[in-house]
């Protein structure tokens, strides 16, 4: 009897509660303290996280507060059935956002490292409960607090309070389990070569379908009458989803329909079983090395690599090689390496999708229906000036911490017997091809909107602003680099790694520097616009290209001198034990 487990020495009511939950209190306490310590160390070892946290709050906190105040006012002031409809829509919307965020490579809830936990004698239920409870240390979890407080304010009544407490707790568990399940599943998929090839098709189809989807939505909005709007009930459909069942339980309890409320609450609780099973199944399959779709990939024969002839004096160059033949061979190879790594390395692929494709998709969605009365973008040829603005944003997202993205391979790259200017030029060329290529797609879409050839000089201006911006990003990548965990599948610390100064430079001063160095181009075209000097657009575009080229070569020489003087500091900054 003296060797019984310590958790059985507690009070009888505590032992009974733990027995009913089926969790080990000591293990839960240890996992909770571990999660708190890891969060504390993350901020202490990487003070740049504080800058990222402040930026995150500055952008998302007003949105969360506005949503909470708006929904609370709707619960109190609108007549039935609108409070229930708003409740179901808001809970489902937040649930959808938490599920979709990992798919666009933004991790809202970090959680514990499951790969390391699985070596310990922990039961599935203990890990599941600890994963949900540990989300209180994730800052995005607190953005749901205004919405939850609005529910208590709008639906508060003493008989309804127990239902509200249970429904909100079940909804929060659904939120976290769904998010982490999608996070783990997407982490494995993002590292899959087959998903890489499939995602190219998916993103291409999604980009092309934005116009048609927007047209369809606008058609529906035009044909909605007041009567159909008043009779519309989204909760009839949403109640069968996990958050919708919790919302329906609260709505029925407020109407004193207690039997229906308990049934819907039971359905919401039942949803936890498949979500928990899916979370554990996906996690174990990913962490044990098995594929989600089976092991057929392991047995598939790998094709033999094809021999690629190396061009020499006797081998004629193809037209594609002739196009780049004027560039030095090391520059071409480094640019090709940059393009390949951008797609193969999960972190770099995430950055490309977020920094290059997302603004393009939003621009296409914003500018739909240019021929109808509901067009959002004014049909003016001067709209081509948004192309340089998009380029500045894309350059900041794609080229910050350029050398830090090399990871452990940076030391080997610096040992290569090539000039540092050649190294930096090759990396800049690889990033330039990505930005200008995506900008060409945006220019094509914009040309269809404004029906003007001015997008061609706009694209040339974007070329010049990109070249000039490299003078800032290359120098900053030498002096303010930080380590990156290349195999990670989240990018919520992409510009906040390292110390406070590094996070401040990459997150704030770098975009300001890019805009400042492009101020002469912006001033020139502001003058052309205000004076309506259309004949200066083409000469101004060529002038901006020349200005960008000169600034680029000056910045390239300056970055080369910085790199030669600070190589040891750069290697130390990008190879710290605590990678971001």
XYZ file of C-alpha atoms in Angstrom:
580
model
C 0.000 0.000 0.000
C 2.927 2.304 0.578
C 3.950 2.072 -3.103
C 0.670 3.192 -4.572
C 0.771 6.029 -7.122
C 0.983 9.542 -5.639
C -2.154 10.744 -7.436
C -4.229 8.382 -5.301
C -3.198 10.271 -2.171
C -5.302 13.317 -3.030
C -8.776 14.147 -1.748
C -11.560 11.707 -2.652
C -13.431 14.227 -4.805
C -10.240 14.999 -6.775
C -9.569 11.302 -7.350
C -13.145 10.831 -8.529
C -12.927 13.780 -10.938
C -9.665 12.551 -12.454
C -11.051 9.029 -12.753
C -14.076 10.327 -14.640
C -11.921 12.380 -17.014
C -9.497 9.491 -17.485
C -6.387 11.703 -17.303
C -3.351 11.586 -15.044
C -3.206 14.786 -12.945
C 0.550 14.601 -12.420
C 1.241 14.169 -16.110
C -1.152 16.996 -16.943
C 0.640 19.254 -14.472
C 4.039 18.338 -15.921
C 2.882 18.940 -19.503
C 1.289 22.243 -18.496
C 4.495 23.449 -16.827
C 6.496 22.292 -19.859
C 4.293 24.299 -22.209
C 4.619 27.399 -20.017
C 8.405 27.058 -19.834
C 8.760 26.626 -23.594
C 6.672 29.758 -24.197
C 8.781 31.731 -21.720
C 12.043 30.561 -23.289
C 10.803 31.407 -26.764
C 10.391 35.057 -25.819
C 13.527 35.200 -23.678
C 15.858 33.632 -26.259
C 14.315 35.424 -29.238
C 13.352 38.948 -28.170
C 12.344 39.603 -31.760
C 9.207 37.603 -30.982
C 8.061 40.549 -28.881
C 8.105 42.804 -31.949
C 6.117 40.184 -33.856
C 3.624 39.931 -31.001
C 3.117 43.708 -30.908
C 2.624 43.819 -34.671
C 0.168 40.940 -34.477
C -1.840 42.704 -31.754
C -1.803 46.021 -33.600
C -3.401 44.401 -36.649
C -5.723 41.739 -35.248
C -6.764 43.097 -31.847
C -8.973 45.873 -33.308
C -10.610 43.263 -35.561
C -11.322 40.976 -32.609
C -12.663 43.832 -30.466
C -14.833 45.086 -33.294
C -16.231 41.616 -33.882
C -16.983 41.191 -30.196
C -18.682 44.590 -29.838
C -20.641 44.147 -33.072
C -21.917 40.676 -32.238
C -22.767 41.708 -28.672
C -24.826 44.619 -29.962
C -26.550 42.283 -32.428
C -27.479 39.831 -29.673
C -29.008 42.601 -27.551
C -30.669 44.847 -30.127
C -31.804 42.722 -33.068
C -35.116 40.832 -33.040
C -35.424 37.082 -33.374
C -34.140 35.065 -35.169
C -31.123 37.289 -35.889
C -29.260 36.772 -32.582
C -29.186 33.014 -33.177
C -28.168 33.486 -36.810
C -25.311 35.802 -35.833
C -24.147 33.404 -33.114
C -24.038 30.445 -35.492
C -22.312 32.443 -38.233
C -19.631 33.877 -35.917
C -18.761 30.582 -34.226
C -18.590 28.813 -37.592
C -16.512 31.611 -39.132
C -13.901 31.502 -36.368
C -13.810 27.698 -36.584
C -13.248 27.908 -40.349
C -10.491 30.515 -39.941
C -8.689 28.354 -37.382
C -8.887 25.391 -39.771
C -7.848 27.252 -42.912
C -4.963 29.189 -41.337
C -2.567 26.179 -41.398
C -3.359 25.656 -45.090
C -2.003 29.130 -45.852
C 0.942 28.283 -43.586
C 0.055 30.439 -40.590
C 0.086 28.572 -37.299
C -2.458 30.054 -34.884
C -1.799 27.463 -32.174
C 1.666 26.041 -31.711
C 1.082 23.144 -29.310
C 3.718 20.745 -28.001
C 6.194 18.870 -30.182
C 4.346 15.591 -30.725
C 7.410 13.851 -32.144
C 9.181 14.226 -28.798
C 6.178 13.451 -26.623
C 5.543 10.088 -28.249
C 8.687 8.545 -26.742
C 7.245 9.003 -23.253
C 4.663 6.678 -21.622
C 1.773 9.077 -22.147
C -1.710 7.956 -22.986
C -3.529 9.362 -25.967
C -6.068 11.097 -23.741
C -3.378 12.810 -21.667
C -1.679 14.206 -24.768
C -4.996 15.336 -26.257
C -6.118 17.151 -23.099
C -2.676 18.743 -22.662
C -2.669 19.947 -26.271
C -6.033 21.673 -25.863
C -5.263 23.084 -22.411
C -1.832 24.322 -23.511
C -3.344 26.636 -26.106
C -3.894 29.224 -23.370
C -0.225 30.105 -23.922
C -0.885 30.934 -27.602
C -1.632 34.593 -28.199
C -4.157 34.017 -31.046
C -6.342 32.024 -28.631
C -7.085 35.216 -26.731
C -8.477 36.852 -29.860
C -11.573 34.667 -29.371
C -12.122 36.197 -25.923
C -14.127 39.264 -27.124
C -16.495 36.971 -29.035
C -16.927 34.712 -25.995
C -17.588 37.680 -23.715
C -20.161 38.961 -26.198
C -21.964 35.606 -25.962
C -22.203 35.887 -22.183
C -23.358 39.505 -22.425
C -25.942 38.903 -25.136
C -27.375 35.590 -23.928
C -26.898 35.846 -20.184
C -29.677 34.435 -18.020
C -29.229 32.314 -14.912
C -31.040 29.252 -16.301
C -29.102 29.494 -19.584
C -25.678 30.049 -17.981
C -24.752 26.335 -17.574
C -25.609 25.663 -21.230
C -23.507 28.651 -22.307
C -20.528 27.474 -20.262
C -20.696 23.927 -21.626
C -21.326 25.036 -25.225
C -18.433 27.528 -25.201
C -16.061 24.944 -23.677
C -17.067 22.341 -26.289
C -16.710 24.905 -29.084
C -13.228 25.884 -27.900
C -12.156 22.226 -27.814
C -13.552 21.767 -31.341
C -11.631 24.837 -32.460
C -8.284 23.662 -31.151
C -8.628 20.021 -32.189
C -9.668 20.964 -35.722
C -6.850 23.493 -36.048
C -4.160 21.119 -34.832
C -5.511 18.255 -36.937
C -5.315 20.369 -40.091
C -1.934 21.711 -38.970
C -0.410 18.256 -38.620
C -1.991 16.998 -41.825
C -0.873 20.015 -43.837
C 2.621 19.730 -42.360
C 3.006 16.288 -43.873
C 1.425 17.296 -47.134
C 3.610 20.365 -47.530
C 6.663 18.128 -47.285
C 5.275 15.805 -49.959
C 6.620 16.107 -53.492
C 3.280 14.917 -54.858
C 1.436 17.667 -53.032
C 3.971 20.127 -54.416
C 3.026 19.199 -57.963
C -0.688 19.098 -57.140
C -0.617 22.458 -55.397
C 0.644 24.147 -58.571
C -2.526 23.062 -60.350
C -4.744 23.940 -57.379
C -3.376 27.459 -56.990
C -3.536 28.048 -60.735
C -7.160 26.942 -60.899
C -8.015 28.980 -57.822
C -6.437 32.094 -59.279
C -8.280 31.677 -62.572
C -11.602 30.967 -60.854
C -11.555 34.065 -58.649
C -13.162 36.146 -61.376
C -16.008 33.705 -62.004
C -16.656 33.138 -58.295
C -16.809 36.885 -57.702
C -19.154 37.376 -60.631
C -21.451 34.680 -59.252
C -21.468 36.239 -55.779
C -22.255 39.670 -57.208
C -25.070 38.149 -59.250
C -26.565 36.642 -56.098
C -26.253 39.910 -54.196
C -28.018 41.846 -56.945
C -30.967 39.445 -56.955
C -31.483 39.285 -53.189
C -34.628 41.124 -52.142
C -35.572 42.330 -48.694
C -38.095 39.534 -48.255
C -35.610 36.811 -49.168
C -33.033 38.386 -46.875
C -35.460 38.432 -43.949
C -36.457 34.807 -44.546
C -32.880 33.595 -44.935
C -31.762 31.279 -42.105
C -28.142 30.158 -42.144
C -28.396 28.343 -38.828
C -30.668 25.726 -40.396
C -27.598 24.530 -42.292
C -24.867 25.506 -39.853
C -26.426 23.620 -36.950
C -25.111 20.342 -38.374
C -21.513 21.541 -38.146
C -19.574 21.251 -34.857
C -19.754 24.976 -33.947
C -23.273 25.321 -35.331
C -24.555 22.625 -32.948
C -23.107 24.543 -29.981
C -24.736 27.762 -31.228
C -28.100 26.024 -31.671
C -27.874 24.649 -28.117
C -27.481 28.184 -26.725
C -30.255 29.526 -28.947
C -32.710 26.776 -27.890
C -31.854 27.240 -24.208
C -32.616 30.970 -24.482
C -36.017 30.013 -25.944
C -36.672 27.671 -22.940
C -36.656 24.628 -25.206
C -34.490 22.637 -22.807
C -34.891 19.208 -24.404
C -33.805 20.450 -27.830
C -30.979 22.428 -26.214
C -29.602 19.332 -24.472
C -29.876 17.296 -27.674
C -27.937 19.890 -29.671
C -25.389 20.166 -26.873
C -24.979 16.397 -26.993
C -24.434 16.554 -30.756
C -21.775 19.236 -30.271
C -20.059 17.027 -27.686
C -20.277 14.004 -29.980
C -18.385 15.943 -32.615
C -15.361 15.862 -30.284
C -15.010 12.100 -30.785
C -14.318 12.141 -34.567
C -12.260 15.318 -34.260
C -10.119 13.826 -31.485
C -9.746 10.541 -33.348
C -8.804 12.347 -36.553
C -6.311 14.539 -34.693
C -4.584 11.534 -33.136
C -4.700 9.417 -36.288
C -3.212 12.130 -38.492
C -0.580 12.967 -35.886
C 0.601 9.392 -35.408
C 0.656 8.681 -39.141
C 2.704 11.794 -39.850
C 5.138 11.398 -36.973
C 5.758 7.692 -37.502
C 6.715 8.288 -41.130
C 3.645 6.757 -42.763
C 1.811 8.554 -45.516
C -1.737 9.757 -44.949
C -2.805 8.024 -48.130
C -0.939 4.768 -47.493
C 2.535 3.419 -48.154
C 2.276 3.174 -51.910
C 4.828 5.950 -52.274
C 7.496 3.869 -50.516
C 7.123 0.957 -52.951
C 6.958 3.003 -56.122
C 10.165 2.615 -58.151
C 12.190 5.751 -58.560
C 13.101 6.668 -62.121
C 16.759 6.704 -62.978
C 18.218 10.203 -63.185
C 18.714 11.485 -66.678
C 22.121 12.589 -67.793
C 22.205 16.303 -68.529
C 24.836 17.322 -71.060
C 27.098 20.127 -69.928
C 27.493 22.818 -72.578
C 31.006 23.321 -73.873
C 32.686 24.674 -76.939
C 31.521 21.751 -79.084
C 27.962 21.517 -77.720
C 25.554 24.022 -79.325
C 23.454 26.026 -76.884
C 19.683 25.740 -76.971
C 17.628 28.948 -77.369
C 16.811 28.913 -73.638
C 20.507 28.721 -72.783
C 21.338 31.375 -75.355
C 18.907 33.688 -73.556
C 20.969 33.553 -70.373
C 24.373 32.991 -71.969
C 25.403 36.600 -71.393
C 25.254 36.059 -67.623
C 28.253 34.579 -65.812
C 27.898 30.846 -65.247
C 28.004 31.105 -61.390
C 25.212 33.703 -61.442
C 23.015 31.431 -63.551
C 23.662 28.452 -61.302
C 22.995 30.392 -58.111
C 19.790 31.825 -59.554
C 18.633 28.339 -60.513
C 19.509 27.060 -57.040
C 17.459 29.901 -55.548
C 14.426 28.980 -57.643
C 14.722 25.289 -56.803
C 15.173 25.906 -53.087
C 12.275 28.335 -53.016
C 9.966 25.534 -54.026
C 11.574 22.518 -52.361
C 12.168 23.965 -48.876
C 8.840 24.167 -46.976
C 9.612 27.491 -45.274
C 10.647 29.157 -48.512
C 7.669 27.763 -50.404
C 5.389 29.144 -47.700
C 7.009 32.549 -48.019
C 6.579 32.534 -51.781
C 2.896 31.614 -51.549
C 2.210 34.217 -48.894
C 4.360 37.018 -50.229
C 3.799 36.642 -53.955
C 0.560 34.815 -54.688
C -1.709 36.102 -51.916
C -1.534 39.806 -52.950
C -2.166 38.703 -56.541
C -5.257 36.722 -55.572
C -6.617 39.589 -53.495
C -6.011 41.999 -56.356
C -7.884 39.746 -58.788
C -10.806 39.339 -56.365
C -10.918 43.091 -55.711
C -10.948 44.024 -59.366
C -13.656 41.742 -60.755
C -16.479 42.802 -63.075
C -14.793 45.804 -64.691
C -17.546 46.154 -67.310
C -20.540 46.163 -64.962
C -21.986 48.788 -62.666
C -20.727 46.964 -59.587
C -17.040 47.210 -60.436
C -14.885 47.976 -57.409
C -11.844 49.303 -59.270
C -12.351 52.522 -61.213
C -11.595 52.014 -64.877
C -8.700 54.460 -65.133
C -5.427 53.821 -66.977
C -3.515 55.358 -64.078
C -4.289 52.212 -62.097
C -1.078 50.717 -63.512
C 0.737 52.531 -60.678
C -0.339 49.791 -58.251
C 2.160 47.450 -59.945
C 5.228 49.088 -58.320
C 3.381 49.119 -54.991
C 2.729 45.395 -55.220
C 6.380 44.863 -56.146
C 7.597 46.638 -53.009
C 5.360 44.446 -50.845
C 6.413 41.262 -52.652
C 10.106 42.180 -52.499
C 9.892 42.736 -48.751
C 8.196 39.360 -48.231
C 10.458 37.372 -50.570
C 13.932 38.800 -49.965
C 14.151 39.548 -46.250
C 16.719 37.387 -44.443
C 17.985 36.229 -47.836
C 21.175 34.664 -46.509
C 19.492 33.264 -43.403
C 17.287 31.093 -45.607
C 20.369 29.116 -46.622
C 20.343 27.480 -43.197
C 23.253 25.108 -42.512
C 24.298 25.318 -46.161
C 25.405 28.946 -45.809
C 28.853 27.995 -44.548
C 29.400 25.694 -47.530
C 28.135 28.397 -49.876
C 30.581 30.922 -48.453
C 33.431 28.413 -48.965
C 32.657 28.258 -52.693
C 35.443 30.005 -54.666
C 33.282 32.720 -56.180
C 33.155 36.445 -55.601
C 30.722 37.608 -52.955
C 29.182 39.995 -55.452
C 28.478 37.043 -57.755
C 26.865 35.132 -54.889
C 24.575 38.025 -53.980
C 23.761 38.744 -57.627
C 22.738 35.124 -58.233
C 20.413 35.104 -55.233
C 18.929 38.449 -56.272
C 18.347 37.161 -59.812
C 16.448 34.127 -58.523
C 14.176 36.311 -56.377
C 13.791 38.843 -59.205
C 12.511 36.159 -61.591
C 9.843 35.162 -59.077
C 8.660 38.699 -58.354
C 8.666 39.940 -61.939
C 6.979 36.752 -63.184
C 4.100 37.082 -60.732
C 3.966 40.811 -61.434
C 3.549 40.015 -65.118
C 0.433 37.976 -64.276
C -0.891 40.862 -62.212
C -0.164 43.264 -65.082
C -2.078 40.991 -67.470
C -5.089 40.876 -65.136
C -4.897 44.636 -64.622
C -4.691 45.220 -68.359
C -7.976 43.351 -68.797
C -9.539 45.580 -66.130
C -8.409 49.006 -67.309
C -8.158 48.143 -71.034
C -4.939 50.118 -71.435
C -1.419 49.469 -72.707
C -0.082 51.545 -69.798
C 0.384 48.317 -67.828
C 3.489 47.630 -69.956
C 5.405 50.690 -68.688
C 3.916 49.927 -65.264
C 5.560 46.516 -65.373
C 8.867 48.138 -66.404
C 8.568 50.554 -63.467
C 7.996 47.579 -61.168
C 11.179 46.057 -62.589
C 13.110 49.200 -61.694
C 11.666 49.441 -58.175
C 12.577 45.815 -57.546
C 16.188 46.385 -58.599
C 16.454 49.470 -56.412
C 14.886 47.670 -53.456
C 17.558 44.971 -53.569
C 20.068 47.599 -52.446
C 18.254 47.583 -49.092
C 17.380 43.903 -48.741
C 20.838 42.562 -49.662
C 22.589 44.798 -47.161
C 20.008 43.995 -44.459
C 20.362 40.262 -45.105
C 24.067 40.524 -44.287
C 23.824 42.584 -41.098
C 20.435 41.445 -39.738
C 20.212 37.758 -40.606
C 18.680 35.207 -38.244
C 18.372 31.395 -38.257
C 15.337 29.676 -39.739
C 14.066 26.156 -39.165
C 13.806 25.225 -42.817
C 11.620 22.132 -42.373
C 8.999 23.922 -40.286
C 5.554 24.330 -41.862
C 4.565 27.626 -40.241
C 5.715 31.145 -40.992
C 4.394 33.213 -38.117
C 7.971 34.147 -37.132
C 9.268 34.801 -40.608
C 10.408 38.367 -39.927
C 10.686 38.367 -36.146
C 13.528 35.916 -35.522
C 16.734 36.911 -33.779
C 16.908 39.854 -31.407
C 14.719 42.896 -31.043
C 16.849 44.963 -33.437
C 16.752 42.235 -36.095
C 12.978 41.880 -35.769
C 12.538 45.655 -35.912
C 14.723 46.020 -39.014
C 13.132 43.138 -40.941
C 9.576 43.906 -39.883
C 9.533 47.721 -40.025
C 12.687 49.455 -41.231
C 13.248 47.281 -44.295
C 9.935 48.157 -46.035
C 10.480 51.793 -45.093
C 13.959 51.645 -46.612
C 12.639 50.073 -49.823
C 10.056 52.824 -50.134
C 12.613 55.525 -49.331
C 15.105 54.377 -51.962
C 12.284 54.301 -54.514
C 11.098 57.778 -53.511
C 12.586 59.431 -56.665
C 10.575 57.076 -58.887
C 7.434 57.694 -56.823
C 7.974 61.453 -56.958
C 8.479 61.389 -60.729
C 5.235 59.560 -61.401
C 3.343 61.600 -58.846
C 4.355 64.657 -60.863
C 3.356 62.951 -64.125
C -0.021 62.042 -62.650
C -0.856 65.436 -61.151
C 0.255 67.322 -64.251
C -1.361 64.739 -66.572
C 1.862 64.403 -68.582
C 0.974 61.161 -70.331
C 3.747 61.532 -72.894
C 6.290 61.141 -70.045
C 5.044 57.693 -68.973
C 7.261 55.665 -71.312
C 10.404 57.835 -70.825
C 9.716 57.800 -67.080
C 9.461 54.005 -67.074
C 12.794 53.683 -68.875
C 14.321 56.248 -66.531
C 13.086 54.297 -63.503
C 14.607 51.119 -64.933
C 17.942 52.866 -65.368
C 17.737 54.361 -61.871
C 16.966 50.949 -60.385
C 19.870 49.346 -62.245
C 22.349 51.946 -60.995
C 21.107 51.685 -57.404
C 21.201 47.894 -57.643
C 24.880 47.774 -58.649
C 25.801 50.343 -56.012
C 23.927 48.381 -53.375
C 25.447 45.121 -54.625
C 28.980 46.496 -54.165
C 28.081 47.820 -50.721
C 26.565 44.481 -49.673
C 29.691 42.692 -50.935
C 31.913 44.845 -48.712
C 29.622 44.208 -45.766
C 29.694 40.473 -46.374
C 33.498 40.370 -46.596
C 33.776 42.325 -43.351
C 31.123 40.459 -41.368
C 31.192 36.836 -42.542
C 31.999 35.399 -39.085
C 29.148 37.382 -37.492
C 26.791 36.277 -40.272
C 27.623 32.588 -39.784
C 27.191 32.917 -36.021
C 23.855 34.732 -36.403
C 22.398 32.096 -38.733
C 23.567 29.028 -36.812
C 22.377 29.667 -33.257
C 21.188 26.620 -31.289
C 17.693 28.070 -30.798
C 16.504 28.284 -34.395
C 13.411 30.354 -35.000
